[in-house]
Amino acid sequence: MSEVKVDKTLDVRGEVCPVPDVETRRALKDMKPGEVLEVLIDYPLSKERIPANVQKDGNEVIAIEEIGPSEWRILIRKK
Amino acid sequence: MEVLTGIITGIFFGIVLQRGRLCFNSAIRDLRLFKDNYLWKAVMLAIALEIIGFQFMASVGWIALRPKPFAPIGNILGGLIFGFGMVLAGGCASGVTYRSGEGMTTAWMAAIFYGLFATASKHGFLKPIIKWLQGPAYKVDVSSENSVYIKGKIGPTLATIFHMNPWIPAIIVTALLLWYVFGTKTSERGGKGFNWYTTAILVTFVAMFGYWTSYRFGHRPYGLGITGGWASVYSTFNGGELNWEGAEVLGIIIGALIASLAAKEFKLRMPRKASTYAQVALGGIFMGIGAPLAGGCNIGHFLTGVPHLALGSILASVFFVLGNWTMAYWLYGRR
């Protein structure tokens, strides 16, 4: 586990496509630059698409960690 | 052989869909919502390759092409309803089917209602309404020509409209699609799934194998489909026999289950809000009405009918896209 201070956590496990992606984007919009968002997901497609899309908007993906069977934690720093 | 080849086709298709994460709902929606063309490129490349693949198989006599009828009112209305439905359901016809095999409980709910309403629309109490809403369906008689099409009446295609050798529009459209696919920038995506062009090439092989086995053993001159397959699965509860397409649908679920277990991506996924189940059920109902009204779903029309260059399939697919974008904007795009 990365030792990064998390400012906000978004648990979107079990949500239908593309709710995890949309909620991530909305959460980042409301955060201040430099703050860290933790996103908990359980869908492989989201694990691949969320990092690609948030980076496109200039945000930094700090880590993608496996936290369980088909469950991941993505840490994103807002630009 | 009919059921066996259907299941084999379905298993391969399910594996490719799962590893390629190929959901048309995502492919269409991401294009606008996230300005991401990754899956859309997979779909476009698969269509380009299938055009040539189907044309080749029909030219050498392995299959005969049967383009779907051109029913503009049904294609447009059904296309929109299906487009709305896939966004609500969180997956297209193939999407909710393969995700059922991955353990996504919302996909089960969507697939159950989609199958129920597809059966009612094709064979049950909704049939007269669907027929009435569909309006006139146009076909052309090609029995006098020695062509790649089945004998008798078929839906019009670019080739029949312009009275050309079918190879000419096939090569032109394929060239245009390849130019788009390789000539424009593709979104980046990491992960351990298949990349977009691997997915497209494998989908083409499955589609060609499926068309041939469905034609040869299923007494069903057509390629991959989903809607009729779910209706066939449901009909077995009333003593009906499972047809090629029904076996293919079951195969997709098995294939996706195998692929997701092997990749450690299988999980029983449940949303926290129970209302999500109501939303996906409504989406399934829209899809179950929309697909029969449009004359097919994203697989029967988009993935299989468009490569025939059938007018009805092209029109329906345009409205799948417009319906999808409208509902995606309404649900997720605002604010």
Tab-separated table of C-alpha atoms in Angstrom:
chain	number	residue	atom	x	y	z
A	1	MET	CA	0.000	0.000	0.000
A	2	SER	CA	1.287	3.453	-0.876
A	3	GLU	CA	1.730	5.860	1.999
A	4	VAL	CA	-0.095	8.792	0.508
A	5	LYS	CA	-2.538	11.032	2.310
A	6	VAL	CA	-5.960	10.415	0.799
A	7	ASP	CA	-8.276	13.434	0.706
A	8	LYS	CA	-11.353	11.720	-0.645
A	9	THR	CA	-12.493	8.116	-1.174
A	10	LEU	CA	-14.914	6.972	-3.833
A	11	ASP	CA	-16.274	3.436	-3.493
A	12	VAL	CA	-17.882	2.468	-6.799
A	13	ARG	CA	-17.594	-1.304	-6.513
A	14	GLY	CA	-20.519	-3.098	-8.154
A	15	GLU	CA	-21.750	-0.063	-10.062
A	16	VAL	CA	-22.784	-0.434	-13.695
A	17	CYS	CA	-20.663	0.808	-16.534
A	18	PRO	CA	-19.760	3.748	-16.785
A	19	VAL	CA	-20.783	4.984	-13.308
A	20	PRO	CA	-17.261	4.458	-11.843
A	21	ASP	CA	-15.715	6.502	-14.650
A	22	VAL	CA	-18.276	9.287	-14.439
A	23	GLU	CA	-18.200	9.516	-10.637
A	24	THR	CA	-14.390	9.669	-10.729
A	25	ARG	CA	-14.498	12.551	-13.160
A	26	ARG	CA	-17.117	14.379	-11.113
A	27	ALA	CA	-15.175	13.874	-7.864
A	28	LEU	CA	-11.966	15.210	-9.406
A	29	LYS	CA	-13.810	18.268	-10.661
A	30	ASP	CA	-14.783	19.218	-7.115
A	31	MET	CA	-11.312	18.720	-5.640
A	32	LYS	CA	-8.459	21.184	-5.259
A	33	PRO	CA	-5.197	20.800	-7.211
A	34	GLY	CA	-2.751	18.528	-5.396
A	35	GLU	CA	-5.441	16.626	-3.504
A	36	VAL	CA	-5.530	12.844	-3.770
A	37	LEU	CA	-8.598	10.812	-4.740
A	38	GLU	CA	-8.875	7.145	-3.869
A	39	VAL	CA	-11.191	5.145	-6.149
A	40	LEU	CA	-12.258	1.611	-5.207
A	41	ILE	CA	-13.429	-0.461	-8.178
A	42	ASP	CA	-14.076	-4.098	-9.022
A	43	TYR	CA	-14.463	-3.994	-12.778
A	44	PRO	CA	-11.454	-4.689	-15.052
A	45	LEU	CA	-12.633	-2.378	-17.826
A	46	SER	CA	-12.846	0.536	-15.377
A	47	LYS	CA	-9.382	-0.262	-14.054
A	48	GLU	CA	-8.044	0.183	-17.571
A	49	ARG	CA	-10.201	3.094	-18.676
A	50	ILE	CA	-10.152	5.329	-15.575
A	51	PRO	CA	-6.338	5.755	-15.468
A	52	ALA	CA	-6.236	6.399	-19.225
A	53	ASN	CA	-8.937	9.052	-19.035
A	54	VAL	CA	-7.816	10.911	-15.910
A	55	GLN	CA	-4.273	11.151	-17.298
A	56	LYS	CA	-5.655	12.600	-20.502
A	57	ASP	CA	-7.088	15.423	-18.387
A	58	GLY	CA	-3.600	16.018	-16.942
A	59	ASN	CA	-4.073	14.306	-13.560
A	60	GLU	CA	-1.452	12.002	-12.115
A	61	VAL	CA	-2.100	8.316	-11.418
A	62	ILE	CA	-0.030	7.582	-8.317
A	63	ALA	CA	-0.825	3.896	-7.986
A	64	ILE	CA	-3.121	1.068	-9.047
A	65	GLU	CA	-3.155	-1.583	-6.344
A	66	GLU	CA	-4.938	-4.911	-6.171
A	67	ILE	CA	-6.835	-5.065	-2.883
A	68	GLY	CA	-8.748	-8.300	-3.399
A	69	PRO	CA	-10.065	-10.716	-6.000
A	70	SER	CA	-10.902	-8.489	-8.962
A	71	GLU	CA	-10.813	-5.421	-6.704
A	72	TRP	CA	-8.517	-2.469	-7.099
A	73	ARG	CA	-7.657	0.848	-5.530
A	74	ILE	CA	-6.599	3.679	-7.827
A	75	LEU	CA	-4.888	6.745	-6.368
A	76	ILE	CA	-5.143	9.899	-8.437
A	77	ARG	CA	-3.587	13.303	-7.735
A	78	LYS	CA	-5.500	16.193	-9.197
A	79	LYS	CA	-3.398	18.471	-11.368
B	1	MET	CA	-24.309	-30.406	-34.944
B	2	GLU	CA	-26.567	-27.378	-34.876
B	3	VAL	CA	-26.423	-26.901	-31.106
B	4	LEU	CA	-22.811	-28.048	-30.861
B	5	THR	CA	-21.477	-25.589	-33.459
B	6	GLY	CA	-23.613	-22.831	-31.939
B	7	ILE	CA	-22.123	-23.445	-28.509
B	8	ILE	CA	-18.569	-23.620	-29.885
B	9	THR	CA	-19.044	-20.333	-31.743
B	10	GLY	CA	-20.525	-18.769	-28.611
B	11	ILE	CA	-17.703	-19.928	-26.343
B	12	PHE	CA	-15.079	-18.402	-28.646
B	13	PHE	CA	-17.154	-15.244	-28.963
B	14	GLY	CA	-17.577	-15.019	-25.182
B	15	ILE	CA	-13.831	-15.361	-24.616
B	16	VAL	CA	-13.050	-12.659	-27.189
B	17	LEU	CA	-15.744	-10.305	-25.817
B	18	GLN	CA	-14.500	-10.748	-22.252
B	19	ARG	CA	-10.777	-10.400	-23.009
B	20	GLY	CA	-11.416	-7.582	-25.443
B	21	ARG	CA	-13.920	-5.899	-23.054
B	22	LEU	CA	-15.942	-5.460	-26.215
B	23	CYS	CA	-19.202	-3.832	-25.276
B	24	PHE	CA	-20.859	-1.730	-27.967
B	25	ASN	CA	-22.507	0.427	-25.325
B	26	SER	CA	-19.051	1.410	-24.075
B	27	ALA	CA	-17.643	1.691	-27.613
B	28	ILE	CA	-20.356	4.107	-28.738
B	29	ARG	CA	-20.688	6.069	-25.523
B	30	ASP	CA	-16.961	6.529	-24.799
B	31	LEU	CA	-16.545	8.148	-28.191
B	32	ARG	CA	-18.584	11.149	-27.034
B	33	LEU	CA	-18.587	11.037	-23.254
B	34	PHE	CA	-14.847	10.490	-22.750
B	35	LYS	CA	-13.561	11.352	-26.245
B	36	ASP	CA	-12.120	7.830	-26.216
B	37	ASN	CA	-12.199	5.783	-29.437
B	38	TYR	CA	-10.413	2.641	-28.217
B	39	LEU	CA	-13.320	0.170	-28.444
B	40	TRP	CA	-14.978	2.017	-31.325
B	41	LYS	CA	-11.872	1.322	-33.411
B	42	ALA	CA	-12.159	-2.385	-32.586
B	43	VAL	CA	-15.762	-2.354	-33.869
B	44	MET	CA	-14.887	-0.426	-37.038
B	45	LEU	CA	-11.914	-2.667	-37.861
B	46	ALA	CA	-14.006	-5.798	-37.252
B	47	ILE	CA	-16.680	-4.490	-39.635
B	48	ALA	CA	-14.063	-3.663	-42.292
B	49	LEU	CA	-12.568	-7.159	-42.114
B	50	GLU	CA	-15.967	-8.874	-41.995
B	51	ILE	CA	-17.118	-7.108	-45.164
B	52	ILE	CA	-14.293	-8.802	-47.059
B	53	GLY	CA	-14.580	-12.054	-45.100
B	54	PHE	CA	-18.323	-12.502	-45.699
B	55	GLN	CA	-18.008	-11.432	-49.317
B	56	PHE	CA	-15.211	-13.947	-49.848
B	57	MET	CA	-17.089	-16.832	-48.198
B	58	ALA	CA	-20.215	-16.069	-50.236
B	59	SER	CA	-18.223	-15.779	-53.467
B	60	VAL	CA	-16.705	-19.237	-53.055
B	61	GLY	CA	-20.089	-20.674	-52.079
B	62	TRP	CA	-19.494	-21.491	-48.412
B	63	ILE	CA	-22.383	-19.276	-47.357
B	64	ALA	CA	-25.117	-17.170	-48.973
B	65	LEU	CA	-25.675	-13.666	-47.658
B	66	ARG	CA	-29.119	-12.704	-46.378
B	67	PRO	CA	-29.285	-8.953	-45.771
B	68	LYS	CA	-32.048	-7.887	-43.385
B	69	PRO	CA	-35.100	-6.033	-44.811
B	70	PHE	CA	-35.141	-2.257	-44.992
B	71	ALA	CA	-37.918	-1.103	-42.635
B	72	PRO	CA	-37.070	2.577	-42.115
B	73	ILE	CA	-39.679	3.362	-39.442
B	74	GLY	CA	-38.801	0.271	-37.426
B	75	ASN	CA	-35.062	0.730	-37.969
B	76	ILE	CA	-35.188	4.320	-36.696
B	77	LEU	CA	-37.699	3.895	-33.838
B	78	GLY	CA	-36.316	0.549	-32.684
B	79	GLY	CA	-32.772	1.829	-33.087
B	80	LEU	CA	-33.444	4.758	-30.754
B	81	ILE	CA	-35.250	2.628	-28.158
B	82	PHE	CA	-32.450	0.047	-28.215
B	83	GLY	CA	-29.887	2.861	-27.974
B	84	PHE	CA	-31.617	4.276	-24.863
B	85	GLY	CA	-31.913	0.766	-23.432
B	86	MET	CA	-28.261	-0.184	-23.617
B	87	VAL	CA	-27.225	2.884	-21.624
B	88	LEU	CA	-29.838	2.210	-18.923
B	89	ALA	CA	-28.880	-1.477	-18.818
B	90	GLY	CA	-25.157	-0.724	-18.591
B	91	GLY	CA	-24.432	-2.913	-21.608
B	92	CYS	CA	-25.556	-3.775	-25.118
B	93	ALA	CA	-27.030	-7.119	-26.180
B	94	SER	CA	-23.641	-8.836	-26.285
B	95	GLY	CA	-22.430	-6.758	-23.305
B	96	VAL	CA	-25.100	-7.879	-20.843
B	97	THR	CA	-24.718	-11.454	-22.130
B	98	TYR	CA	-20.958	-11.744	-21.653
B	99	ARG	CA	-21.006	-9.759	-18.404
B	100	SER	CA	-23.537	-12.250	-17.056
B	101	GLY	CA	-20.746	-14.814	-17.383
B	102	GLU	CA	-18.350	-12.515	-15.483
B	103	GLY	CA	-20.643	-12.534	-12.455
B	104	MET	CA	-22.150	-9.082	-12.842
B	105	THR	CA	-25.561	-9.341	-11.162
B	106	THR	CA	-26.882	-6.172	-12.817
B	107	ALA	CA	-26.172	-7.818	-16.200
B	108	TRP	CA	-28.228	-10.867	-15.091
B	109	MET	CA	-31.157	-8.599	-14.328
B	110	ALA	CA	-30.832	-6.738	-17.629
B	111	ALA	CA	-30.449	-9.982	-19.611
B	112	ILE	CA	-33.491	-11.593	-17.964
B	113	PHE	CA	-35.770	-8.672	-18.872
B	114	TYR	CA	-34.195	-8.248	-22.283
B	115	GLY	CA	-34.812	-11.923	-23.070
B	116	LEU	CA	-38.380	-11.841	-21.721
B	117	PHE	CA	-39.399	-8.797	-23.728
B	118	ALA	CA	-37.531	-9.953	-26.832
B	119	THR	CA	-39.528	-13.192	-26.674
B	120	ALA	CA	-42.797	-11.314	-26.150
B	121	SER	CA	-41.948	-8.980	-29.055
B	122	LYS	CA	-40.921	-11.722	-31.443
B	123	HIS	CA	-43.407	-14.453	-30.566
B	124	GLY	CA	-45.755	-13.251	-27.836
B	125	PHE	CA	-48.277	-10.609	-26.871
B	126	LEU	CA	-46.211	-7.657	-28.102
B	127	LYS	CA	-45.803	-9.099	-31.597
B	128	PRO	CA	-48.817	-7.357	-33.229
B	129	ILE	CA	-47.794	-3.968	-31.776
B	130	ILE	CA	-44.200	-4.394	-32.965
B	131	LYS	CA	-45.395	-5.397	-36.436
B	132	TRP	CA	-47.674	-2.360	-36.594
B	133	LEU	CA	-45.021	0.068	-35.326
B	134	GLN	CA	-42.440	-1.313	-37.721
B	135	GLY	CA	-44.273	-0.037	-40.800
B	136	PRO	CA	-43.468	-1.228	-44.300
B	137	ALA	CA	-40.441	-3.458	-44.888
B	138	TYR	CA	-38.788	-3.349	-48.278
B	139	LYS	CA	-37.106	-6.249	-50.016
B	140	VAL	CA	-35.693	-6.780	-53.477
B	141	ASP	CA	-35.927	-9.932	-55.555
B	142	VAL	CA	-32.526	-11.269	-56.528
B	143	SER	CA	-33.581	-14.770	-57.585
B	144	SER	CA	-32.864	-14.031	-61.266
B	145	GLU	CA	-29.273	-13.111	-60.498
B	146	ASN	CA	-26.469	-15.512	-59.880
B	147	SER	CA	-25.188	-13.683	-56.862
B	148	VAL	CA	-23.666	-13.926	-53.400
B	149	TYR	CA	-27.155	-13.555	-51.884
B	150	ILE	CA	-29.676	-16.252	-51.043
B	151	LYS	CA	-32.257	-16.960	-53.726
B	152	GLY	CA	-35.450	-14.987	-53.362
B	153	LYS	CA	-36.178	-11.702	-51.629
B	154	ILE	CA	-33.575	-9.915	-49.532
B	155	GLY	CA	-33.185	-6.522	-47.923
B	156	PRO	CA	-31.579	-3.938	-50.187
B	157	THR	CA	-27.818	-3.420	-49.909
B	158	LEU	CA	-25.501	-0.797	-51.371
B	159	ALA	CA	-24.783	-3.291	-54.172
B	160	THR	CA	-28.444	-3.935	-55.059
B	161	ILE	CA	-29.331	-0.219	-54.989
B	162	PHE	CA	-26.574	0.735	-57.415
B	163	HIS	CA	-26.831	-2.516	-59.398
B	164	MET	CA	-23.167	-3.214	-58.959
B	165	ASN	CA	-21.021	-6.227	-58.404
B	166	PRO	CA	-21.085	-6.542	-54.563
B	167	TRP	CA	-17.278	-6.568	-54.484
B	168	ILE	CA	-17.177	-2.907	-55.578
B	169	PRO	CA	-19.012	-1.329	-52.596
B	170	ALA	CA	-17.350	-3.923	-50.337
B	171	ILE	CA	-13.870	-2.804	-51.322
B	172	ILE	CA	-14.726	0.913	-51.240
B	173	VAL	CA	-16.322	0.787	-47.757
B	174	THR	CA	-13.530	-1.418	-46.372
B	175	ALA	CA	-10.911	0.993	-47.735
B	176	LEU	CA	-12.683	3.969	-46.132
B	177	LEU	CA	-12.965	2.178	-42.789
B	178	LEU	CA	-9.303	1.098	-42.843
B	179	TRP	CA	-8.311	4.653	-43.679
B	180	TYR	CA	-10.256	5.887	-40.640
B	181	VAL	CA	-9.028	3.118	-38.337
B	182	PHE	CA	-5.321	3.410	-39.129
B	183	GLY	CA	-5.218	7.001	-40.301
B	184	THR	CA	-6.544	8.641	-37.130
B	185	LYS	CA	-5.195	8.687	-33.591
B	186	THR	CA	-6.316	5.854	-31.287
B	187	SER	CA	-6.838	6.378	-27.547
B	188	GLU	CA	-4.298	4.732	-25.249
B	189	ARG	CA	-5.317	2.033	-22.805
B	190	GLY	CA	-3.278	-0.254	-20.598
B	191	GLY	CA	-4.276	-3.431	-18.804
B	192	LYS	CA	-4.167	-7.105	-19.486
B	193	GLY	CA	-7.057	-7.433	-21.929
B	194	PHE	CA	-6.598	-7.921	-25.674
B	195	ASN	CA	-5.671	-4.753	-27.525
B	196	TRP	CA	-8.236	-3.318	-29.933
B	197	TYR	CA	-6.923	-4.743	-33.202
B	198	THR	CA	-6.381	-8.233	-31.753
B	199	THR	CA	-10.006	-8.111	-30.583
B	200	ALA	CA	-11.162	-7.010	-34.053
B	201	ILE	CA	-9.251	-9.755	-35.879
B	202	LEU	CA	-10.513	-12.453	-33.492
B	203	VAL	CA	-14.092	-11.159	-33.716
B	204	THR	CA	-13.850	-11.428	-37.512
B	205	PHE	CA	-12.739	-15.070	-37.305
B	206	VAL	CA	-15.574	-15.877	-34.885
B	207	ALA	CA	-18.085	-14.056	-37.115
B	208	MET	CA	-16.929	-15.955	-40.220
B	209	PHE	CA	-16.907	-19.313	-38.435
B	210	GLY	CA	-20.319	-18.499	-36.955
B	211	TYR	CA	-21.834	-17.553	-40.298
B	212	TRP	CA	-20.566	-20.713	-41.916
B	213	THR	CA	-21.733	-23.073	-39.133
B	214	SER	CA	-25.081	-21.294	-38.751
B	215	TYR	CA	-25.627	-21.587	-42.520
B	216	ARG	CA	-24.309	-25.119	-42.851
B	217	PHE	CA	-25.613	-26.778	-39.677
B	218	GLY	CA	-28.158	-24.352	-38.232
B	219	HIS	CA	-30.280	-24.015	-41.399
B	220	ARG	CA	-30.090	-20.332	-40.624
B	221	PRO	CA	-28.463	-18.238	-43.329
B	222	TYR	CA	-27.077	-15.458	-41.134
B	223	GLY	CA	-24.162	-14.715	-38.873
B	224	LEU	CA	-23.878	-13.854	-35.193
B	225	GLY	CA	-26.947	-12.609	-33.345
B	226	ILE	CA	-28.152	-12.234	-29.763
B	227	THR	CA	-31.808	-11.238	-29.623
B	228	GLY	CA	-33.174	-14.282	-31.455
B	229	GLY	CA	-30.838	-16.390	-29.338
B	230	TRP	CA	-32.317	-15.194	-26.058
B	231	ALA	CA	-35.803	-15.781	-27.475
B	232	SER	CA	-34.748	-19.329	-28.349
B	233	VAL	CA	-33.370	-19.924	-24.854
B	234	TYR	CA	-36.680	-18.753	-23.350
B	235	SER	CA	-38.720	-20.874	-25.786
B	236	THR	CA	-37.103	-24.031	-24.382
B	237	PHE	CA	-39.066	-23.435	-21.154
B	238	ASN	CA	-42.210	-23.959	-23.231
B	239	GLY	CA	-40.914	-27.111	-24.830
B	240	GLY	CA	-39.263	-25.387	-27.769
B	241	GLU	CA	-35.983	-26.583	-29.219
B	242	LEU	CA	-32.760	-24.674	-28.763
B	243	ASN	CA	-31.596	-23.343	-32.137
B	244	TRP	CA	-28.099	-22.355	-33.322
B	245	GLU	CA	-28.448	-18.786	-32.082
B	246	GLY	CA	-29.770	-19.873	-28.680
B	247	ALA	CA	-26.810	-22.232	-28.313
B	248	GLU	CA	-24.505	-19.373	-29.310
B	249	VAL	CA	-25.934	-17.158	-26.532
B	250	LEU	CA	-25.389	-19.886	-23.922
B	251	GLY	CA	-21.882	-20.371	-25.334
B	252	ILE	CA	-21.089	-16.666	-24.853
B	253	ILE	CA	-21.963	-16.897	-21.151
B	254	ILE	CA	-19.826	-20.046	-20.768
B	255	GLY	CA	-16.942	-18.490	-22.712
B	256	ALA	CA	-16.980	-15.300	-20.661
B	257	LEU	CA	-17.158	-17.355	-17.457
B	258	ILE	CA	-14.110	-19.422	-18.487
B	259	ALA	CA	-12.144	-16.353	-19.607
B	260	SER	CA	-12.905	-14.320	-16.493
B	261	LEU	CA	-12.123	-17.222	-14.151
B	262	ALA	CA	-8.814	-17.849	-15.958
B	263	ALA	CA	-7.889	-14.162	-15.707
B	264	LYS	CA	-9.076	-13.952	-12.071
B	265	GLU	CA	-11.630	-11.352	-13.124
B	266	PHE	CA	-14.733	-13.289	-12.107
B	267	LYS	CA	-16.596	-11.799	-9.189
B	268	LEU	CA	-20.194	-11.518	-8.058
B	269	ARG	CA	-20.613	-7.792	-8.404
B	270	MET	CA	-23.524	-6.085	-6.698
B	271	PRO	CA	-24.380	-2.383	-6.663
B	272	ARG	CA	-25.000	-0.726	-3.301
B	273	LYS	CA	-28.278	0.853	-4.346
B	274	ALA	CA	-31.090	-1.592	-5.086
B	275	SER	CA	-32.572	1.011	-7.436
B	276	THR	CA	-29.769	0.186	-9.882
B	277	TYR	CA	-31.503	-3.145	-10.492
B	278	ALA	CA	-34.689	-1.305	-11.472
B	279	GLN	CA	-32.740	0.896	-13.881
B	280	VAL	CA	-31.032	-2.042	-15.624
B	281	ALA	CA	-34.320	-3.983	-15.768
B	282	LEU	CA	-35.926	-1.011	-17.508
B	283	GLY	CA	-32.941	-0.929	-19.866
B	284	GLY	CA	-33.442	-4.627	-20.593
B	285	ILE	CA	-37.115	-4.003	-21.398
B	286	PHE	CA	-36.181	-1.161	-23.794
B	287	MET	CA	-33.645	-3.446	-25.473
B	288	GLY	CA	-36.118	-6.329	-25.675
B	289	ILE	CA	-38.620	-4.093	-27.476
B	290	GLY	CA	-36.114	-2.013	-29.441
B	291	ALA	CA	-34.150	-4.847	-31.026
B	292	PRO	CA	-37.123	-6.726	-32.575
B	293	LEU	CA	-38.617	-3.389	-33.674
B	294	ALA	CA	-35.330	-2.358	-35.307
B	295	GLY	CA	-34.970	-5.827	-36.834
B	296	GLY	CA	-31.880	-6.688	-34.806
B	297	CYS	CA	-29.522	-5.687	-32.009
B	298	ASN	CA	-25.970	-4.390	-31.999
B	299	ILE	CA	-24.741	-7.828	-33.055
B	300	GLY	CA	-27.421	-8.799	-35.603
B	301	HIS	CA	-27.434	-5.338	-37.184
B	302	PHE	CA	-24.221	-3.553	-36.268
B	303	LEU	CA	-21.683	-6.376	-36.254
B	304	THR	CA	-23.312	-8.669	-38.833
B	305	GLY	CA	-25.773	-6.621	-40.917
B	306	VAL	CA	-23.522	-3.624	-41.552
B	307	PRO	CA	-20.838	-5.888	-43.095
B	308	HIS	CA	-23.550	-7.051	-45.560
B	309	LEU	CA	-23.812	-3.332	-46.413
B	310	ALA	CA	-27.552	-3.774	-45.809
B	311	LEU	CA	-29.421	-0.471	-45.807
B	312	GLY	CA	-31.682	-1.417	-42.877
B	313	SER	CA	-28.720	-2.451	-40.708
B	314	ILE	CA	-26.807	0.737	-41.478
B	315	LEU	CA	-29.847	2.895	-40.654
B	316	ALA	CA	-30.607	1.015	-37.418
B	317	SER	CA	-26.951	1.250	-36.343
B	318	VAL	CA	-26.901	5.024	-36.876
B	319	PHE	CA	-29.899	5.267	-34.540
B	320	PHE	CA	-28.322	2.901	-31.963
B	321	VAL	CA	-25.540	5.485	-31.802
B	322	LEU	CA	-27.890	8.490	-31.596
B	323	GLY	CA	-30.084	6.813	-28.959
B	324	ASN	CA	-27.021	5.869	-26.939
B	325	TRP	CA	-25.545	9.384	-27.049
B	326	THR	CA	-28.863	10.970	-26.072
B	327	MET	CA	-29.388	8.740	-23.030
B	328	ALA	CA	-25.708	8.855	-22.005
B	329	TYR	CA	-25.810	12.650	-22.075
B	330	TRP	CA	-29.005	12.697	-20.049
B	331	LEU	CA	-27.722	10.236	-17.420
B	332	TYR	CA	-24.017	11.040	-17.240
B	333	GLY	CA	-23.028	13.940	-19.442
B	334	ARG	CA	-24.773	16.822	-17.734
B	335	ARG	CA	-22.967	18.732	-14.977
